[in-house]
């Protein structure tokens, strides 16, 4: 079955450094990969989407890579700020028809001032 | 105002009671979803609807039912609540070619005693 793995351990990083979160998927080849941000007790908020034929996508301080050979995505936040502290969810979806979204369990990021 | 509104935000109930969680959206999207989130688990899909006449079971539909009253309204019912249905429930919407880009509500925290 489709499975997404994200590091369940929290990631603590010093303010100003680059945070890198990892997402690995197994047993399938998604057409799209998404990253969401979730604050405690709140709904996930969509951040970025990358397609299988794209290697890298950027949005302001965020960068996502998608390596279909390694079946892995990396999510980078440069010049991290305490306000970036949250749980980040990786998700994938297929092409065509019903694009069912499969979510990972998320990695909690804590940016220390 | 939020684009995806869920009510109630918090609810405590007893085993065996019938509970309805409601979701309304102003995004004009055709597709609506109900997810459940438990600590340490990814978001799990309960039901999804592509339009008013199209409702489909997700991964964990047992014990739940839904109603799509209008394009903008999608409600989730627990006919006879049980303690292991204690969880955070999210409604989400998307357009027909979302590529996995979902818009979530703020969540409904349900506790079944």
mmCIF file of N, CA, C and O in Angstrom, chain A residues 32-34 36 38 41-46 49 51 89 91 93-94 97-105, chain B residues 9 31 33 35 37 40-43 45 48 50 59 88 90 96-102 104-106 109:
data_model
loop_
_atom_site.group_PDB
_atom_site.id
_atom_site.type_symbol
_atom_site.label_atom_id
_atom_site.label_comp_id
_atom_site.label_asym_id
_atom_site.label_seq_id
_atom_site.Cartn_x
_atom_site.Cartn_y
_atom_site.Cartn_z
ATOM 1 N N UNK A 32 2.162 14.146 -8.245
ATOM 2 C CA UNK A 32 2.291 15.436 -7.568
ATOM 3 C C UNK A 32 2.661 15.214 -6.106
ATOM 4 O O UNK A 32 2.244 14.238 -5.486
ATOM 5 N N UNK A 33 3.412 16.149 -5.573
ATOM 6 C CA UNK A 33 3.777 16.092 -4.168
ATOM 7 C C UNK A 33 3.537 17.479 -3.585
ATOM 8 O O UNK A 33 3.882 18.496 -4.197
ATOM 9 N N UNK A 34 2.915 17.503 -2.409
ATOM 10 C CA UNK A 34 2.559 18.781 -1.784
ATOM 11 C C UNK A 34 3.167 18.861 -0.380
ATOM 12 O O UNK A 34 3.396 17.844 0.270
ATOM 13 N N UNK A 36 2.337 20.910 3.285
ATOM 14 C CA UNK A 36 1.369 21.706 4.045
ATOM 15 C C UNK A 36 1.996 22.086 5.381
ATOM 16 O O UNK A 36 2.824 21.362 5.932
ATOM 17 N N UNK A 38 0.911 22.914 9.391
ATOM 18 C CA UNK A 38 -0.186 22.803 10.347
ATOM 19 C C UNK A 38 0.260 23.323 11.711
ATOM 20 O O UNK A 38 1.245 22.849 12.272
ATOM 21 N N UNK A 41 -3.834 22.482 16.687
ATOM 22 C CA UNK A 41 -5.275 22.668 16.740
ATOM 23 C C UNK A 41 -5.872 23.373 15.547
ATOM 24 O O UNK A 41 -7.057 23.735 15.572
ATOM 25 N N UNK A 42 -5.101 23.564 14.482
ATOM 26 C CA UNK A 42 -5.587 24.271 13.284
ATOM 27 C C UNK A 42 -5.573 23.342 12.083
ATOM 28 O O UNK A 42 -4.954 22.285 12.093
ATOM 29 N N UNK A 43 -6.248 23.747 11.046
ATOM 30 C CA UNK A 43 -6.251 22.963 9.826
ATOM 31 C C UNK A 43 -4.968 23.133 9.021
ATOM 32 O O UNK A 43 -4.334 24.185 9.095
ATOM 33 N N UNK A 44 -4.552 22.118 8.268
ATOM 34 C CA UNK A 44 -3.372 22.254 7.411
ATOM 35 C C UNK A 44 -3.576 23.359 6.381
ATOM 36 O O UNK A 44 -4.683 23.560 5.882
ATOM 37 N N UNK A 45 -2.470 24.038 6.071
ATOM 38 C CA UNK A 45 -2.483 25.097 5.077
ATOM 39 C C UNK A 45 -1.520 24.725 3.959
ATOM 40 O O UNK A 45 -0.350 24.426 4.207
ATOM 41 N N UNK A 46 -2.007 24.734 2.728
ATOM 42 C CA UNK A 46 -1.185 24.377 1.568
ATOM 43 C C UNK A 46 -0.055 25.380 1.386
ATOM 44 O O UNK A 46 -0.257 26.601 1.467
ATOM 45 N N UNK A 49 3.350 22.931 -4.244
ATOM 46 C CA UNK A 49 3.103 21.713 -5.001
ATOM 47 C C UNK A 49 4.213 21.570 -6.026
ATOM 48 O O UNK A 49 4.619 22.555 -6.649
ATOM 49 N N UNK A 51 5.532 18.927 -9.319
ATOM 50 C CA UNK A 51 5.132 17.845 -10.217
ATOM 51 C C UNK A 51 6.287 16.867 -10.396
ATOM 52 O O UNK A 51 7.454 17.222 -10.198
ATOM 53 N N UNK A 89 3.504 18.848 6.875
ATOM 54 C CA UNK A 89 2.984 17.605 6.323
ATOM 55 C C UNK A 89 3.370 17.475 4.862
ATOM 56 O O UNK A 89 3.227 18.422 4.090
ATOM 57 N N UNK A 91 2.511 15.365 1.369
ATOM 58 C CA UNK A 91 1.369 14.649 0.799
ATOM 59 C C UNK A 91 1.648 14.359 -0.669
ATOM 60 O O UNK A 91 2.413 15.074 -1.319
ATOM 61 N N UNK A 93 -0.196 12.797 -4.554
ATOM 62 C CA UNK A 93 -1.425 12.479 -5.270
ATOM 63 C C UNK A 93 -1.078 12.000 -6.677
ATOM 64 O O UNK A 93 -0.036 12.385 -7.233
ATOM 65 N N UNK A 94 -1.951 11.163 -7.248
ATOM 66 C CA UNK A 94 -1.710 10.661 -8.604
ATOM 67 C C UNK A 94 -2.242 11.639 -9.641
ATOM 68 O O UNK A 94 -2.861 12.648 -9.301
ATOM 69 N N UNK A 97 -8.304 11.633 -13.110
ATOM 70 C CA UNK A 97 -9.412 11.125 -12.315
ATOM 71 C C UNK A 97 -9.464 11.709 -10.919
ATOM 72 O O UNK A 97 -9.213 12.885 -10.715
ATOM 73 N N UNK A 98 -9.785 10.868 -9.971
ATOM 74 C CA UNK A 98 -9.807 11.319 -8.583
ATOM 75 C C UNK A 98 -8.389 11.341 -8.051
ATOM 76 O O UNK A 98 -7.737 10.329 -7.937
ATOM 77 N N UNK A 99 -7.929 12.522 -7.753
ATOM 78 C CA UNK A 99 -6.543 12.687 -7.312
ATOM 79 C C UNK A 99 -6.473 12.536 -5.803
ATOM 80 O O UNK A 99 -6.285 13.510 -5.070
ATOM 81 N N UNK A 100 -6.602 11.294 -5.337
ATOM 82 C CA UNK A 100 -6.616 11.027 -3.894
ATOM 83 C C UNK A 100 -5.311 11.479 -3.273
ATOM 84 O O UNK A 100 -4.231 11.147 -3.761
ATOM 85 N N UNK A 101 -5.419 12.204 -2.205
ATOM 86 C CA UNK A 101 -4.251 12.734 -1.524
ATOM 87 C C UNK A 101 -3.909 11.841 -0.335
ATOM 88 O O UNK A 101 -4.768 11.560 0.499
ATOM 89 N N UNK A 102 -2.667 11.378 -0.288
ATOM 90 C CA UNK A 102 -2.156 10.586 0.830
ATOM 91 C C UNK A 102 -1.216 11.460 1.641
ATOM 92 O O UNK A 102 -0.295 12.060 1.089
ATOM 93 N N UNK A 103 -1.455 11.528 2.948
ATOM 94 C CA UNK A 103 -0.667 12.395 3.821
ATOM 95 C C UNK A 103 0.319 11.608 4.665
ATOM 96 O O UNK A 103 0.028 10.489 5.103
ATOM 97 N N UNK A 104 1.461 12.222 4.925
ATOM 98 C CA UNK A 104 2.378 11.719 5.928
ATOM 99 C C UNK A 104 1.947 12.210 7.310
ATOM 100 O O UNK A 104 1.016 13.005 7.431
ATOM 101 N N UNK A 105 2.643 11.734 8.340
ATOM 102 C CA UNK A 105 2.278 12.093 9.711
ATOM 103 C C UNK A 105 2.850 13.443 10.136
ATOM 104 O O UNK A 105 2.442 13.984 11.157
ATOM 105 N N UNK B 9 -16.735 23.699 16.757
ATOM 106 C CA UNK B 9 -15.285 23.601 16.834
ATOM 107 C C UNK B 9 -14.875 22.593 17.893
ATOM 108 O O UNK B 9 -13.843 21.938 17.778
ATOM 109 N N UNK B 31 -15.604 19.882 -5.048
ATOM 110 C CA UNK B 31 -15.216 18.710 -4.273
ATOM 111 C C UNK B 31 -15.063 19.051 -2.800
ATOM 112 O O UNK B 31 -14.448 20.064 -2.443
ATOM 113 N N UNK B 33 -14.430 17.095 1.253
ATOM 114 C CA UNK B 33 -13.855 15.922 1.893
ATOM 115 C C UNK B 33 -14.014 16.024 3.415
ATOM 116 O O UNK B 33 -14.023 17.119 3.977
ATOM 117 N N UNK B 35 -11.899 14.455 6.696
ATOM 118 C CA UNK B 35 -10.725 13.737 7.186
ATOM 119 C C UNK B 35 -10.788 13.635 8.703
ATOM 120 O O UNK B 35 -11.361 14.472 9.379
ATOM 121 N N UNK B 37 -8.024 13.123 12.004
ATOM 122 C CA UNK B 37 -6.613 13.163 12.391
ATOM 123 C C UNK B 37 -6.473 12.713 13.836
ATOM 124 O O UNK B 37 -7.123 13.241 14.734
ATOM 125 N N UNK B 40 -0.077 11.111 15.951
ATOM 126 C CA UNK B 40 0.848 10.104 15.431
ATOM 127 C C UNK B 40 0.401 9.443 14.145
ATOM 128 O O UNK B 40 1.157 8.647 13.576
ATOM 129 N N UNK B 41 -0.795 9.770 13.689
ATOM 130 C CA UNK B 41 -1.291 9.196 12.435
ATOM 131 C C UNK B 41 -1.487 10.305 11.417
ATOM 132 O O UNK B 41 -1.786 11.440 11.770
ATOM 133 N N UNK B 42 -1.366 9.967 10.171
ATOM 134 C CA UNK B 42 -1.630 10.950 9.126
ATOM 135 C C UNK B 42 -3.120 11.200 9.009
ATOM 136 O O UNK B 42 -3.943 10.517 9.615
ATOM 137 N N UNK B 43 -3.462 12.188 8.233
ATOM 138 C CA UNK B 43 -4.870 12.463 7.957
ATOM 139 C C UNK B 43 -5.481 11.274 7.211
ATOM 140 O O UNK B 43 -4.930 10.814 6.215
ATOM 141 N N UNK B 45 -8.847 9.714 5.238
ATOM 142 C CA UNK B 45 -10.032 10.142 4.514
ATOM 143 C C UNK B 45 -11.239 9.313 4.921
ATOM 144 O O UNK B 45 -11.207 8.087 4.856
ATOM 145 N N UNK B 48 -15.701 11.435 0.655
ATOM 146 C CA UNK B 48 -15.487 12.554 -0.239
ATOM 147 C C UNK B 48 -16.644 12.651 -1.227
ATOM 148 O O UNK B 48 -17.318 11.664 -1.514
ATOM 149 N N UNK B 50 -17.801 14.613 -4.998
ATOM 150 C CA UNK B 50 -17.394 15.419 -6.143
ATOM 151 C C UNK B 50 -18.465 16.426 -6.552
ATOM 152 O O UNK B 50 -18.178 17.411 -7.212
ATOM 153 N N UNK B 59 -11.134 5.833 3.255
ATOM 154 C CA UNK B 59 -10.415 4.711 3.870
ATOM 155 C C UNK B 59 -11.087 4.180 5.130
ATOM 156 O O UNK B 59 -10.993 2.996 5.447
ATOM 157 N N UNK B 88 -9.699 14.670 15.955
ATOM 158 C CA UNK B 88 -9.851 15.980 15.330
ATOM 159 C C UNK B 88 -10.337 15.739 13.900
ATOM 160 O O UNK B 88 -9.707 14.985 13.155
ATOM 161 N N UNK B 90 -11.493 17.186 10.124
ATOM 162 C CA UNK B 90 -11.306 18.310 9.212
ATOM 163 C C UNK B 90 -12.153 18.132 7.960
ATOM 164 O O UNK B 90 -12.210 17.054 7.379
ATOM 165 N N UNK B 96 -11.822 20.761 -9.333
ATOM 166 C CA UNK B 96 -11.822 19.454 -10.000
ATOM 167 C C UNK B 96 -10.459 19.037 -10.521
ATOM 168 O O UNK B 96 -10.257 17.881 -10.861
ATOM 169 N N UNK B 97 -9.516 19.953 -10.587
ATOM 170 C CA UNK B 97 -8.166 19.608 -11.033
ATOM 171 C C UNK B 97 -7.154 20.106 -10.012
ATOM 172 O O UNK B 97 -6.228 20.841 -10.336
ATOM 173 N N UNK B 98 -7.353 19.684 -8.777
ATOM 174 C CA UNK B 98 -6.597 20.269 -7.670
ATOM 175 C C UNK B 98 -5.139 19.853 -7.641
ATOM 176 O O UNK B 98 -4.324 20.546 -7.054
ATOM 177 N N UNK B 99 -4.829 18.677 -8.196
ATOM 178 C CA UNK B 99 -3.468 18.138 -8.111
ATOM 179 C C UNK B 99 -3.039 17.980 -6.648
ATOM 180 O O UNK B 99 -1.854 18.024 -6.334
ATOM 181 N N UNK B 100 -4.006 17.790 -5.778
ATOM 182 C CA UNK B 100 -3.700 17.579 -4.379
ATOM 183 C C UNK B 100 -3.706 18.828 -3.539
ATOM 184 O O UNK B 100 -3.368 18.788 -2.353
ATOM 185 N N UNK B 101 -4.085 19.936 -4.113
ATOM 186 C CA UNK B 101 -4.148 21.183 -3.358
ATOM 187 C C UNK B 101 -5.513 21.272 -2.694
ATOM 188 O O UNK B 101 -6.519 21.469 -3.370
ATOM 189 N N UNK B 102 -5.512 21.100 -1.386
ATOM 190 C CA UNK B 102 -6.744 21.109 -0.601
ATOM 191 C C UNK B 102 -6.789 22.330 0.297
ATOM 192 O O UNK B 102 -5.764 22.822 0.761
ATOM 193 N N UNK B 104 -8.417 23.466 3.846
ATOM 194 C CA UNK B 104 -8.981 22.868 5.038
ATOM 195 C C UNK B 104 -9.714 23.885 5.903
ATOM 196 O O UNK B 104 -9.363 25.069 5.938
ATOM 197 N N UNK B 105 -10.716 23.373 6.632
ATOM 198 C CA UNK B 105 -11.329 24.164 7.679
ATOM 199 C C UNK B 105 -10.470 24.128 8.933
ATOM 200 O O UNK B 105 -9.402 23.512 8.955
ATOM 201 N N UNK B 106 -10.943 24.786 9.976
ATOM 202 C CA UNK B 106 -10.177 24.892 11.211
ATOM 203 C C UNK B 106 -10.284 23.662 12.098
ATOM 204 O O UNK B 106 -9.579 23.544 13.087
ATOM 205 N N UNK B 109 -13.019 19.398 17.067
ATOM 206 C CA UNK B 109 -12.462 18.437 18.024
ATOM 207 C C UNK B 109 -13.609 17.735 18.718
ATOM 208 O O UNK B 109 -14.416 18.367 19.400
#
